[in-house]
Short mmCIF file of C-alpha atoms in Angstrom, two decimals:
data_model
loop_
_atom_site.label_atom_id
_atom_site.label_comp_id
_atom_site.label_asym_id
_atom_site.label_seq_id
_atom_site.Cartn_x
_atom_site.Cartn_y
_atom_site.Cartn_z
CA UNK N 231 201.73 33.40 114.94
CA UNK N 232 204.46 32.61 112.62
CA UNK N 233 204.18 34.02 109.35
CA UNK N 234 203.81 31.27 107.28
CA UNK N 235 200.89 30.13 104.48
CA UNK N 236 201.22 26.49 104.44
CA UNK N 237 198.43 25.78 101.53
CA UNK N 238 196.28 28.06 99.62
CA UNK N 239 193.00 26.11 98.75
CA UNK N 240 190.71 26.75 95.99
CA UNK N 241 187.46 26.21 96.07
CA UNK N 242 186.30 24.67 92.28
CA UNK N 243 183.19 24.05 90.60
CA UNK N 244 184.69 20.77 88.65
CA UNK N 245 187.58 18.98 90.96
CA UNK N 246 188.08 17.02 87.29
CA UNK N 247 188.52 20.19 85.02
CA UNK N 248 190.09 22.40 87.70
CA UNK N 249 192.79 19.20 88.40
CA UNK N 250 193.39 18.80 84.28
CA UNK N 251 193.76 22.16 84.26
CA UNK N 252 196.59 22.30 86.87
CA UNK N 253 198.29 19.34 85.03
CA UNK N 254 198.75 21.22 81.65
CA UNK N 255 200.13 23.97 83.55
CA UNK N 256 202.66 22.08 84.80
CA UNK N 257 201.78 21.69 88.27
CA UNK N 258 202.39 18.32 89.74
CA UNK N 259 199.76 16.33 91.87
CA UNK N 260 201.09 15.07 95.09
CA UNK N 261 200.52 11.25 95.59
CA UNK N 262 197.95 12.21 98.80
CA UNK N 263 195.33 13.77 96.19
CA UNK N 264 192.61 11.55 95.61
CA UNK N 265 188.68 11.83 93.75
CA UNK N 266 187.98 14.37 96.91
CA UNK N 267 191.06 16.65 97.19
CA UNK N 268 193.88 17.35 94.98
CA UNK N 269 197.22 19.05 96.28
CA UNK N 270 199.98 20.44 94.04
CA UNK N 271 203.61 20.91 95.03
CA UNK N 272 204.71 24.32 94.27
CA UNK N 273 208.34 25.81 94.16
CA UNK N 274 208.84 27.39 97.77
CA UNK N 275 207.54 24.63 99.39
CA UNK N 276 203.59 26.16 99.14
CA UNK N 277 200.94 23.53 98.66
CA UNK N 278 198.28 24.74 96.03
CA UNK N 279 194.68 22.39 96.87
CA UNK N 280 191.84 22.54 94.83
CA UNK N 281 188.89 21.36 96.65
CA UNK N 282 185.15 21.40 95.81
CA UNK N 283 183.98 24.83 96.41
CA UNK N 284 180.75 23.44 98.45
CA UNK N 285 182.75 21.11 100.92
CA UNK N 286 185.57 24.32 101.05
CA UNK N 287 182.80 26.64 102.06
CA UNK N 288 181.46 23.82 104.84
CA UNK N 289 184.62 22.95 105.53
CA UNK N 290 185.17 26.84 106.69
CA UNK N 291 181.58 26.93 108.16
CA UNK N 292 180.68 29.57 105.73
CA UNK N 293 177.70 29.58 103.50
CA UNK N 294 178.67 29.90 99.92
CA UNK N 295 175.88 31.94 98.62
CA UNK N 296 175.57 30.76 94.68
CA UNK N 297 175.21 35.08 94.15
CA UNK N 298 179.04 34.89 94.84
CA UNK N 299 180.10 32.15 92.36
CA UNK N 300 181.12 32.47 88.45
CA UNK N 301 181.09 36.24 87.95
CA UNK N 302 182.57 39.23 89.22
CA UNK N 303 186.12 39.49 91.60
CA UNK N 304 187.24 36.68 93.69
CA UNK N 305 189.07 39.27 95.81
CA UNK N 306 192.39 38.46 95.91
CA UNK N 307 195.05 37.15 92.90
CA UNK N 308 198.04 35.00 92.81
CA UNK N 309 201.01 35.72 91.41
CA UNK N 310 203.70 33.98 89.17
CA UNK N 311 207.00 36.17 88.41
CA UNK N 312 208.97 35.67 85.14
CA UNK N 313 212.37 37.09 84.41
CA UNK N 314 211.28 39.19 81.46
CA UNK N 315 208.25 40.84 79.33
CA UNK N 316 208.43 38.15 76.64
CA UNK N 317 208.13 35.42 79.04
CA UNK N 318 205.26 36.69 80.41
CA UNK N 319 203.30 37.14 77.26
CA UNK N 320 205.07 33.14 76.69
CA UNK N 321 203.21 32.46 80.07
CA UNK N 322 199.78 34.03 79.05
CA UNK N 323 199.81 32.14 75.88
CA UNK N 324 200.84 28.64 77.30
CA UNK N 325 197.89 29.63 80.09
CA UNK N 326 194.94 29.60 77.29
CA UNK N 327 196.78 26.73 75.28
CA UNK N 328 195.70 25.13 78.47
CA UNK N 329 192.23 25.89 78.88
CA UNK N 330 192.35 29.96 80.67
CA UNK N 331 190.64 32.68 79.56
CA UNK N 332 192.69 35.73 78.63
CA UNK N 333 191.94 38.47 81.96
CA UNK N 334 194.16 41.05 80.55
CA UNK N 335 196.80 40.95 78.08
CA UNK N 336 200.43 41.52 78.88
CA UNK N 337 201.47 45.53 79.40
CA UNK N 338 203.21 47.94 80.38
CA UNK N 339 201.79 49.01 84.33
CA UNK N 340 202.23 52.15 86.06
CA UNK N 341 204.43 50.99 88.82
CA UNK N 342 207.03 50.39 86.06
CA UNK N 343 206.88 46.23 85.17
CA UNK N 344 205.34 44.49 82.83
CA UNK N 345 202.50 42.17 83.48
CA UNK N 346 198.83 40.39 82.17
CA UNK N 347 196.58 38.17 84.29
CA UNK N 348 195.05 34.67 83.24
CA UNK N 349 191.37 33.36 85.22
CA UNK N 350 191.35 29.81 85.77
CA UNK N 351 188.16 28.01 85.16
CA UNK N 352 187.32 28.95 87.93
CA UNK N 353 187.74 32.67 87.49
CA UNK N 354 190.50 32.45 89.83
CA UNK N 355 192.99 35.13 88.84
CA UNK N 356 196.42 34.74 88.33
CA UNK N 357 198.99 37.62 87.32
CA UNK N 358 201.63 36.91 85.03
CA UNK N 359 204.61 39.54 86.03
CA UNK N 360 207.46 41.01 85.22
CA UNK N 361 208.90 43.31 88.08
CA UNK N 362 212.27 44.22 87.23
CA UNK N 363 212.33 45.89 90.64
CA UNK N 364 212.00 42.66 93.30
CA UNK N 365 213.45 39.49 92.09
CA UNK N 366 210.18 37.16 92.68
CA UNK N 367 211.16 34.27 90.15
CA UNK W 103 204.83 27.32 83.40
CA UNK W 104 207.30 26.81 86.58
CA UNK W 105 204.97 25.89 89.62
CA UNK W 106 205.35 29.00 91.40
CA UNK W 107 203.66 31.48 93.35
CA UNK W 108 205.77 34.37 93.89
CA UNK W 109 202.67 36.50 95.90
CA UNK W 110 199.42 36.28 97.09
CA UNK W 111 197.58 39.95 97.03
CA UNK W 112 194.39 40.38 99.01
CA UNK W 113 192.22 42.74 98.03
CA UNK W 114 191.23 44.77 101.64
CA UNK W 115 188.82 47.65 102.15
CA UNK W 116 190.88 49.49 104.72
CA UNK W 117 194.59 48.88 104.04
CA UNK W 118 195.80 51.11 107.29
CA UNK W 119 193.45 48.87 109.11
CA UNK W 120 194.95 45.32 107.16
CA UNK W 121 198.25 46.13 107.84
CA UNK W 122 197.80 47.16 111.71
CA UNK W 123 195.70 43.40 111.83
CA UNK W 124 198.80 41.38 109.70
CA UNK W 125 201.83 43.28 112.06
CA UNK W 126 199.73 42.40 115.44
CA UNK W 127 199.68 38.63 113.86
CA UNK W 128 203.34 38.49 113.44
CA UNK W 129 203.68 39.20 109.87
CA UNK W 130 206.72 41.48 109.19
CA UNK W 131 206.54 44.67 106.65
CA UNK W 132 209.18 44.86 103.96
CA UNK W 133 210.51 47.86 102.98
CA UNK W 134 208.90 48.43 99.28
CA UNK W 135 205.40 49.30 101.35
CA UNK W 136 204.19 52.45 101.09
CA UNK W 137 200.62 54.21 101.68
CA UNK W 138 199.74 52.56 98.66
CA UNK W 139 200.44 48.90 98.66
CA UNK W 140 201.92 46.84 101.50
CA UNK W 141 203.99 44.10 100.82
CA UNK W 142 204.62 41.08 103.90
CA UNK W 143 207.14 38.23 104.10
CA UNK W 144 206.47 34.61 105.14
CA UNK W 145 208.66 31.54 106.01
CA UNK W 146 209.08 29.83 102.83
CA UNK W 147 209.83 32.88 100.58
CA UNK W 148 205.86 33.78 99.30
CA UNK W 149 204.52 37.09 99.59
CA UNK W 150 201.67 37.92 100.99
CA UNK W 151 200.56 41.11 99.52
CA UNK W 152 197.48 44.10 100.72
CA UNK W 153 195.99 46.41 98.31
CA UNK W 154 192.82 47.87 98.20
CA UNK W 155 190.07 45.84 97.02
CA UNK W 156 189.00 48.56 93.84
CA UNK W 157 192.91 49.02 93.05
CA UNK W 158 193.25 45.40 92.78
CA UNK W 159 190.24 44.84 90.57
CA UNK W 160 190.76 47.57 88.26
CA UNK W 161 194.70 46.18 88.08
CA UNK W 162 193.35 42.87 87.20
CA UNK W 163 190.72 44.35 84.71
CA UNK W 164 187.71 42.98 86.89
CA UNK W 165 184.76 44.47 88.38
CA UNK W 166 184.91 44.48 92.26
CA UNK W 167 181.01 44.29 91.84
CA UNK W 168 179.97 45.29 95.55
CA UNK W 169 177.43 41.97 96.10
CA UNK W 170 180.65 40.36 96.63
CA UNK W 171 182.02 42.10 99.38
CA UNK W 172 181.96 41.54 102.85
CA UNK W 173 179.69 38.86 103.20
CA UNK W 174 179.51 35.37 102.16
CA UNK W 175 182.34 33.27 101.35
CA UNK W 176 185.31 34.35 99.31
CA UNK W 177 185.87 31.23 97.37
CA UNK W 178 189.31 30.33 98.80
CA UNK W 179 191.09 29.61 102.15
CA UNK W 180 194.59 30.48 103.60
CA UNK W 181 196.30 27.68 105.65
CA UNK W 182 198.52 27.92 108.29
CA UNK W 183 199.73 24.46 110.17
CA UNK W 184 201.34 24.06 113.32
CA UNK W 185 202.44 20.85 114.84
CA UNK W 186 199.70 20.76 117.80
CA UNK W 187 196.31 20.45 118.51
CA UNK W 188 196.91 23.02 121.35
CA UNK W 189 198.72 25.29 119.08
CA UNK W 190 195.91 25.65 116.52
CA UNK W 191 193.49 26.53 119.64
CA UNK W 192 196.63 28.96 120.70
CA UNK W 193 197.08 31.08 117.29
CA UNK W 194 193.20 30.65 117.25
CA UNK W 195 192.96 32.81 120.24
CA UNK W 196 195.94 35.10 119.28
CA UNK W 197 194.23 35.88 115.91
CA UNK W 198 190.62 37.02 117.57
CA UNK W 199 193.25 38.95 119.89
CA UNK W 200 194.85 40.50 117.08
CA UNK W 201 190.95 41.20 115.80
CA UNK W 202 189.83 38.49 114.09
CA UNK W 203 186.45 37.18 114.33
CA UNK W 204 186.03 33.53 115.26
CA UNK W 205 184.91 31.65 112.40
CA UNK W 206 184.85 27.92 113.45
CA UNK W 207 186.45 27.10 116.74
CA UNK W 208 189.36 24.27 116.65
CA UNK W 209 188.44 20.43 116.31
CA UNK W 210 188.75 17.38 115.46
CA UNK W 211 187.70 16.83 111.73
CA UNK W 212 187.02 14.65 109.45
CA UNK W 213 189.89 13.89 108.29
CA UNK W 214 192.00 12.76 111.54
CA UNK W 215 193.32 16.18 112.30
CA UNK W 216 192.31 19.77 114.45
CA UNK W 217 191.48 22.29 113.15
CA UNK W 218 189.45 25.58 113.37
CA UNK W 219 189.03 28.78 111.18
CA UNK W 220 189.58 32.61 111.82
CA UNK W 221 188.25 35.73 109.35
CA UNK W 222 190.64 38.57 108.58
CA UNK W 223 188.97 41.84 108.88
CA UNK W 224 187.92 41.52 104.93
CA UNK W 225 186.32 38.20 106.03
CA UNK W 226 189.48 36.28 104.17
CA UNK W 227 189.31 32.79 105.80
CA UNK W 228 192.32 31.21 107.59
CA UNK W 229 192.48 27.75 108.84
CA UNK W 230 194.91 27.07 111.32
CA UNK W 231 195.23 23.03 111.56
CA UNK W 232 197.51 20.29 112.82
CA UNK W 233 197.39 17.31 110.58
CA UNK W 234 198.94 14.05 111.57
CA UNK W 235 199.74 12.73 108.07
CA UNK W 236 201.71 16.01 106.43
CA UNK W 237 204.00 17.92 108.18
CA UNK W 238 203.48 21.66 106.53
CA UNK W 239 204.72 23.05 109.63
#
């Protein structure tokens, strides 16, 4: 197959609160999002969907055992790249301005960047990175 | 913030054996990879990213509690579009070729498109689906 990710799509607990949440960010909704689905444009052409984690997990004829939800690792992160140290600990701040919880605050890391991570309300995890090694911005 | 996502980083239990599944799909190895981490290229420019699943916890200062892992559903899907209803029942087959278990075959949904589901060898959930009304291709 081609190597290409068309959409990543969330599954939330509150399509309301996860969509708000998205908004103060500074994502913006696409005008095919409605009460069931919301899709946000992203830079590279990437369509970030939040959908409600029960109809996701249907939708993907998997069960989604309530021992998985709320707590613990999702498993895998997403990543936003900044262009310097200070702009990610700008990032992390605007991030709980807007409703995140603080993961990990913004440090030095081993493989020689700089970087923090914010969860969503969903406990989604997002890094916030500065890699002065790959331009990713 | 910008509405970006420079990577997404899945959190495997057998990177060797991640890679060897994401090369057989098509997915092309950048040079930065290493025994360690292994970094993969797609069409519009995001990175998809393997590193094993404790490394990426502990990075992200979560607990990989083990309940979560390999069974159930992960809380978030991977999409990949193609412009047919025979080519999502194509990649379909060339993903459970490329060892990938089966996770809903390809049809018609709900919606007014095709679509079906495969499971990466950490049970990460890809749909592959040809929609009428977007064209994510």
């Amino acid at each position: 197959m081609k190597p290409h990710i068309s959409l990543i799509t969330l599954g939330v607990a509150d399509l309301p609160r996860s969509r708000a949440f998205y908004e103060r960010l500074g994502f913006g909704v696409r005008q095919e999002s409605n009460e069931h689905i919301v899709f946000m444009d992203t830079v590279n052409g990437l369509i970030l969907a939040l959908f409600p984690r029960e109809k996701l997990a249907e939708d993907a004829n998997a069960s989604a055992d309530t021992d998985r939800r709320g707590a613990g690792f999702p498993g895998f992160t997403l990543a936003h790249n900044v262009a310097s140290p200070e702009e990610v600990d700008a990032v992390l701040a605007e991030a709980v301005a807007a409703g995140a919880t603080l993961q990990k605050p913004g440090q030095k890391v081993f493989w020689g960047g700089y970087s923090g991570y914010f969860a969503d309300p969903d406990g989604f995890l997002w890094e916030v990175a500065y890699n002065p090694f790959m331009d990713l911005t």
